[in-house]
């Protein structure tokens, strides 16, 4: 009996150990990240180090980063992970017809989104900036990247998604049972929760981003959200957001308030949350019908919420939000 009691005790202890996650909150990639991992207490710290290394390589404002070096030297050998991200990013630029464009950097800078010294460039400056934006000025040959013309790279719109990919991959080889990695607007859901329940991800209310207008119940995947509310400034009563239309070099000014993309590929989800934001709901639906390899939610300022069929039934609206739901089918 003693033996049986001991074994039962050990099983309960093991169950408790597995059920109690470890978590870590820190700042990286210009945002606050919170990692929660079930079943492996050392994983959070390892993940933090990987994210910080990626941040150090990609941060366009850091003189020591690979991207800064490439922007100044115009040609450089870059690390395997930077090359992998650059190659994937270039394919997303092409697929989205340049709505997602990794050479928006000069425009992002001109509006003050990198420094915080916000200003509104005049029309002729904007025309000159728009001329400089063209992802086709970037070439990648193995690990050797080159920029022609006046192109400057900014991988800010995909960095968190790529970090989610690297972290998910890392966790696959550990004893971690499940994890929720909140990388500031981009959330990775890995493994299976100890109690077998699905992950519940809140979708931020653009009017009050600390709250959620709805929830997605998902088994796994990466959920990336882009919203004007994440970074913007106001001048003379006009709000200028940090997501720019590469065609005009100006902040997107359509009806979109936020775009949430769900995919197994984090870099893709992140790139597309930005690109679909630029497209707006109609062109986003065209993209979905053409490629169909992601799911999304798009909220507009008229209170319309467009949800693709793959996640339509996984979404629940918080009572009190009177949005009109539209199911987007392939
Ligand atoms: P996200 O929050 O993922 O939508 O990324 C937005 C960030 O990406 C901005 O703060 C800019 O640094 C950069 N960015 C803005 N507009 C674009 C665009 N159309 N394509 C690619 N990157 C962009
Ligand atoms: Mg993005």
Coordinates of C-alpha atoms and ligand atoms in Angstrom, one line a residue:
X1 CA 0.0 0.0 0.0
X2 CA 2.9 2.3 0.9
X3 CA 4.4 1.6 -2.5
X4 CA 1.1 2.3 -4.2
X5 CA 0.7 5.6 -2.3
X6 CA 4.3 6.5 -3.3
X7 CA 3.7 5.8 -6.9
X8 CA 0.4 7.8 -6.9
X9 CA 2.2 10.6 -5.2
X10 CA 4.9 10.6 -7.9
X11 CA 2.3 10.6 -10.6
X12 CA 0.4 13.5 -9.0
X13 CA 3.7 15.4 -8.7
X14 CA 4.6 14.8 -12.3
X15 CA 1.1 15.9 -13.4
X16 CA 1.4 19.1 -11.3
X17 CA 4.9 19.7 -12.8
X18 CA 3.5 19.4 -16.3
X19 CA 0.5 21.6 -15.6
X20 CA 2.4 24.5 -14.1
X21 CA 4.0 26.5 -16.9
X22 CA 7.0 28.7 -16.5
X23 CA 6.9 32.1 -18.0
X24 CA 9.1 35.1 -18.8
X25 CA 8.4 38.7 -19.7
X26 CA 11.0 40.9 -21.3
X27 CA 11.4 43.6 -24.0
X28 CA 12.7 42.9 -27.5
X29 CA 12.0 44.0 -31.0
X30 CA 10.6 47.3 -29.6
X31 CA 7.8 45.5 -27.8
X32 CA 7.0 43.5 -24.6
X33 CA 7.1 39.8 -25.0
X34 CA 5.7 37.1 -22.7
X35 CA 6.7 33.5 -23.1
X36 CA 4.7 30.7 -21.4
X37 CA 6.0 27.2 -21.6
X38 CA 4.6 23.9 -20.2
X39 CA 6.9 21.1 -19.3
X40 CA 10.3 22.6 -19.7
X41 CA 11.5 25.2 -17.2
X42 CA 14.7 26.1 -19.0
X43 CA 13.1 26.8 -22.4
X44 CA 11.9 30.4 -21.8
X45 CA 15.5 31.6 -21.1
X46 CA 16.8 29.8 -24.2
X47 CA 14.0 31.3 -26.3
X48 CA 14.7 34.8 -25.0
X49 CA 18.3 34.4 -26.1
X50 CA 17.3 33.3 -29.6
X51 CA 14.9 36.2 -29.9
X52 CA 17.5 38.7 -28.7
X53 CA 20.1 37.4 -31.1
X54 CA 17.6 37.7 -34.0
X55 CA 16.7 41.3 -32.8
X56 CA 20.4 42.2 -32.7
X57 CA 20.8 40.9 -36.3
X58 CA 17.7 42.6 -37.8
X59 CA 17.3 45.9 -35.9
X60 CA 17.5 48.6 -38.6
X61 CA 18.3 51.3 -36.0
X62 CA 21.3 49.4 -34.4
X63 CA 24.6 50.3 -36.0
X64 CA 25.9 46.8 -35.2
X65 CA 23.0 44.9 -36.8
X66 CA 23.4 42.9 -40.1
X67 CA 20.6 44.9 -41.7
X68 CA 22.2 48.3 -40.8
X69 CA 25.5 47.1 -42.2
X70 CA 23.8 46.0 -45.4
X71 CA 21.9 49.3 -45.7
X72 CA 25.2 51.2 -45.4
X73 CA 27.6 48.9 -47.3
X74 CA 25.0 48.1 -50.0
X75 CA 26.3 44.6 -50.3
X76 CA 27.2 42.1 -47.5
X77 CA 27.3 38.5 -46.6
X78 CA 24.5 37.9 -44.0
X79 CA 23.8 35.1 -41.6
X80 CA 21.9 32.0 -42.5
X81 CA 18.8 33.1 -40.6
X82 CA 18.9 36.7 -42.0
X83 CA 19.3 35.2 -45.5
X84 CA 16.4 32.8 -44.9
X85 CA 14.1 35.6 -43.7
X86 CA 15.2 37.9 -46.6
X87 CA 14.5 35.2 -49.2
X88 CA 11.1 34.4 -47.7
X89 CA 10.3 38.1 -47.4
X90 CA 11.2 38.8 -51.1
X91 CA 8.7 36.1 -52.1
X92 CA 6.0 37.7 -50.0
X93 CA 6.7 41.1 -51.6
X94 CA 6.2 39.6 -55.0
X95 CA 3.1 37.6 -54.0
X96 CA 1.4 40.7 -52.6
X97 CA 2.4 42.9 -55.6
X98 CA 4.5 45.0 -53.3
X99 CA 1.8 45.9 -50.8
X100 CA 4.2 44.3 -48.4
X101 CA 7.6 45.8 -49.3
X102 CA 10.8 45.4 -47.3
X103 CA 12.3 48.6 -48.8
X104 CA 9.8 51.0 -47.1
X105 CA 12.6 52.0 -44.7
X106 CA 13.3 55.5 -46.1
X107 CA 9.6 56.4 -45.9
X108 CA 9.3 54.9 -42.4
X109 CA 12.2 57.1 -41.4
X110 CA 11.0 60.2 -43.1
X111 CA 7.7 60.1 -41.2
X112 CA 9.7 59.7 -37.9
X113 CA 8.5 56.2 -37.0
X114 CA 12.1 55.0 -36.4
X115 CA 13.2 58.0 -34.3
X116 CA 9.9 59.2 -32.7
X117 CA 10.5 62.7 -34.2
X118 CA 7.3 62.6 -36.2
X119 CA 6.6 64.9 -39.2
X120 CA 4.4 65.0 -42.3
X121 CA 6.5 65.1 -45.5
X122 CA 5.0 67.2 -48.3
X123 CA 3.8 65.8 -51.6
X124 CA 7.0 66.2 -53.5
X125 CA 9.0 64.5 -50.8
X126 CA 6.4 61.7 -50.7
X127 CA 6.7 61.2 -54.5
X128 CA 10.5 61.0 -54.2
X129 CA 10.2 58.5 -51.3
X130 CA 7.7 56.3 -53.2
X131 CA 10.2 56.2 -56.1
X132 CA 12.7 54.7 -53.7
X133 CA 10.5 51.9 -52.6
X134 CA 11.0 48.8 -54.7
X135 CA 11.8 45.3 -53.4
X136 CA 13.2 44.4 -56.8
X137 CA 16.2 46.5 -55.9
X138 CA 17.2 43.7 -53.4
X139 CA 19.0 40.6 -54.6
X140 CA 20.1 37.6 -52.7
X141 CA 22.6 35.0 -53.9
X142 CA 23.0 32.4 -51.2
X143 CA 24.0 34.5 -48.2
X144 CA 25.2 37.4 -50.2
X145 CA 22.7 40.3 -50.3
X146 CA 22.9 43.4 -52.4
X147 CA 20.9 46.6 -52.7
X148 CA 20.7 48.6 -55.9
X149 CA 19.5 52.1 -56.4
X150 CA 18.6 53.8 -53.1
X151 CA 16.9 50.9 -51.5
X152 CA 17.1 50.5 -47.7
X153 CA 15.8 47.4 -45.9
X154 CA 13.4 47.2 -43.0
X155 CA 12.3 43.7 -41.9
X156 CA 10.2 45.2 -39.0
X157 CA 7.0 43.8 -40.4
X158 CA 8.2 40.2 -40.4
X159 CA 10.8 40.0 -37.6
X160 CA 8.3 38.9 -34.9
X161 CA 6.7 36.3 -37.1
X162 CA 10.1 34.9 -38.0
X163 CA 11.0 34.9 -34.3
X164 CA 7.8 32.9 -33.7
X165 CA 9.0 30.4 -36.4
X166 CA 12.4 30.0 -34.9
X167 CA 11.0 29.6 -31.4
X168 CA 8.4 27.0 -32.5
X169 CA 11.1 25.0 -34.3
X170 CA 13.3 25.2 -31.2
X171 CA 10.5 23.9 -28.9
X172 CA 9.9 20.9 -31.1
X173 CA 13.3 19.4 -30.0
X174 CA 12.8 20.1 -26.3
X175 CA 10.7 18.3 -23.7
X176 CA 8.2 21.2 -23.7
X177 CA 4.7 19.9 -24.0
X178 CA 3.0 23.2 -25.0
X179 CA 3.8 26.9 -25.2
X180 CA 2.1 30.2 -25.8
X181 CA 4.6 32.8 -27.0
X182 CA 3.3 36.3 -27.1
X183 CA 5.8 38.3 -29.1
X184 CA 3.8 41.5 -28.9
X185 CA 1.0 41.3 -31.5
X186 CA 2.3 38.0 -32.9
X187 CA 1.4 34.9 -30.9
X188 CA 2.8 31.4 -31.4
X189 CA 0.7 28.4 -30.2
X190 CA 2.8 25.2 -29.9
X191 CA 2.1 21.7 -28.8
X192 CA -0.9 20.5 -26.8
X193 CA -2.0 22.0 -23.5
X194 CA -1.7 19.6 -20.6
X195 CA -5.5 19.6 -20.1
X196 CA -6.1 19.0 -23.8
X197 CA -8.1 22.2 -24.2
X198 CA -7.6 24.5 -27.2
X199 CA -5.6 27.7 -27.0
X200 CA -7.8 30.9 -26.7
X201 CA -6.3 34.0 -28.3
X202 CA -7.8 37.4 -27.8
X203 CA -8.0 39.8 -30.7
X204 CA -7.2 43.4 -29.5
X205 CA -9.9 46.1 -29.7
X206 CA -8.3 48.8 -31.8
X207 CA -10.2 51.5 -29.9
X208 CA -9.0 50.1 -26.5
X209 CA -6.1 47.7 -27.3
X210 CA -5.8 46.5 -23.7
X211 CA -9.1 44.7 -24.2
X212 CA -10.3 42.1 -26.7
X213 CA -13.3 42.3 -29.1
X214 CA -13.2 38.6 -29.7
X215 CA -11.4 35.3 -29.2
X216 CA -10.0 32.6 -31.6
X217 CA -9.9 29.0 -30.3
X218 CA -7.1 27.3 -32.0
X219 CA -5.1 24.0 -31.7
X220 CA -1.9 25.5 -33.0
X221 CA -0.4 28.0 -35.3
X222 CA 0.8 31.6 -35.4
X223 CA -1.6 34.5 -35.1
X224 CA -0.2 37.9 -36.2
X225 CA -2.0 41.2 -35.9
X226 CA -1.3 44.5 -37.5
X227 CA -3.1 47.6 -36.4
X228 CA -2.8 51.3 -36.8
X229 CA -3.3 51.6 -33.0
X230 CA 0.1 50.0 -32.4
X231 CA 2.0 53.0 -33.5
X232 CA 0.8 56.4 -34.7
X233 CA 0.9 60.1 -34.2
X234 CA -1.6 62.9 -34.6
X235 CA -1.1 66.3 -36.2
X236 CA -3.8 68.9 -36.9
X237 CA -6.5 66.4 -36.0
X238 CA -5.2 63.8 -38.5
X239 CA -4.0 60.4 -37.3
X240 CA -0.9 59.0 -39.2
X241 CA -0.3 55.3 -38.7
X242 CA 2.9 53.3 -39.0
X243 CA 1.7 51.0 -41.8
X244 CA 2.6 52.7 -45.1
X245 CA 1.3 52.1 -48.6
X246 CA 4.4 51.5 -50.6
X247 CA 2.7 53.0 -53.7
X248 CA 2.4 56.5 -52.0
X249 CA 4.9 56.3 -49.2
X250 CA 2.1 57.6 -47.0
X251 CA 0.3 55.9 -44.0
X252 CA -2.5 53.7 -45.1
X253 CA -5.8 55.6 -45.0
X254 CA -8.5 53.0 -45.8
X255 CA -11.3 51.7 -43.7
X256 CA -9.1 49.0 -42.0
X257 CA -8.6 49.1 -38.3
X258 CA -6.8 45.8 -37.7
X259 CA -5.9 42.6 -39.6
X260 CA -5.2 39.3 -37.8
X261 CA -3.7 36.5 -39.9
X262 CA -3.6 32.8 -38.8
X263 CA -1.0 30.5 -40.4
X264 CA 1.5 27.8 -39.6
X265 CA 4.2 30.0 -41.0
X266 CA 4.9 32.9 -38.7
X267 CA 6.9 35.1 -41.2
X268 CA 4.1 34.7 -43.7
X269 CA 1.4 35.5 -41.2
X270 CA 3.3 38.6 -40.1
X271 CA 4.1 39.8 -43.7
X272 CA 0.5 39.2 -44.7
X273 CA -1.0 41.0 -41.7
X274 CA 0.8 44.1 -43.0
X275 CA 0.0 43.4 -46.7
X276 CA -3.7 42.8 -46.1
X277 CA -3.9 45.9 -44.1
X278 CA -2.6 47.9 -47.1
X279 CA -5.0 46.0 -49.4
X280 CA -8.1 46.5 -47.3
X281 CA -11.0 44.0 -47.2
X282 CA -11.9 43.7 -50.9
X283 CA -8.4 43.1 -52.3
X284 CA -7.6 40.9 -49.2
X285 CA -10.6 38.7 -50.2
X286 CA -9.2 38.5 -53.8
X287 CA -5.8 37.5 -52.4
X288 CA -7.5 34.8 -50.2
X289 CA -9.5 33.4 -53.2
X290 CA -6.3 33.3 -55.3
X291 CA -4.0 31.7 -52.7
X292 CA -6.2 30.4 -49.9
X293 CA -3.2 29.5 -47.8
X294 CA -4.0 31.5 -44.7
X295 CA -6.9 32.7 -42.6
X296 CA -7.7 36.2 -41.5
X297 CA -10.0 38.6 -39.6
X298 CA -10.2 42.2 -40.8
X299 CA -12.1 44.8 -38.8
X300 CA -13.1 48.0 -40.5
X301 CA -14.1 51.4 -39.1
X302 CA -17.8 50.7 -40.2
X303 CA -17.9 47.8 -37.7
X304 CA -17.7 45.1 -40.4
X305 CA -15.6 42.1 -39.4
X306 CA -14.5 39.9 -42.4
X307 CA -13.5 36.4 -41.3
X308 CA -12.3 33.6 -43.7
X309 CA -14.2 30.3 -43.5
X310 CA -11.2 28.4 -42.0
X311 CA -11.5 30.2 -38.7
X312 CA -15.1 31.5 -38.9
X313 CA -16.4 28.9 -36.5
X314 CA -13.3 29.3 -34.2
X315 CA -14.1 32.9 -33.5
X316 CA -16.4 34.2 -30.8
X317 CA -17.4 37.9 -30.4
X318 CA -17.3 39.4 -26.9
X319 CA -20.8 40.4 -25.9
X320 CA -21.2 44.2 -26.2
X321 CA -19.4 44.4 -29.6
X322 CA -22.0 44.9 -32.3
X323 CA -19.9 44.1 -35.3
X324 CA -21.4 42.7 -38.5
X325 CA -19.7 39.4 -39.3
X326 CA -19.0 38.4 -42.9
X327 CA -17.8 35.0 -43.8
X328 CA -15.3 35.0 -46.6
X329 CA -15.3 31.7 -48.6
X330 CA -12.8 30.5 -51.2
Ligands
LIG1 P1 3.4 45.2 -38.6 O1 3.2 45.8 -37.3 O2 3.9 43.8 -38.6 O3 2.3 45.5 -39.5 O4 4.7 46.0 -39.2 C1 4.7 47.4 -39.4 C2 6.1 47.9 -39.5 O5 6.7 47.4 -40.7 C3 6.1 49.4 -39.5 O6 6.4 49.9 -38.2 C4 7.3 49.7 -40.5 O7 8.5 49.6 -39.9 C5 7.2 48.5 -41.5 N1 6.2 48.7 -42.6 C6 5.2 49.7 -42.7 N2 4.5 49.5 -43.8 C7 5.0 48.5 -44.4 C8 4.7 47.8 -45.7 N3 3.8 48.2 -46.5 N4 5.5 46.7 -46.0 C9 6.5 46.3 -45.2 N5 6.8 46.9 -44.0 C10 6.1 47.9 -43.6
LIG2 MG1 3.4 42.2 -39.9

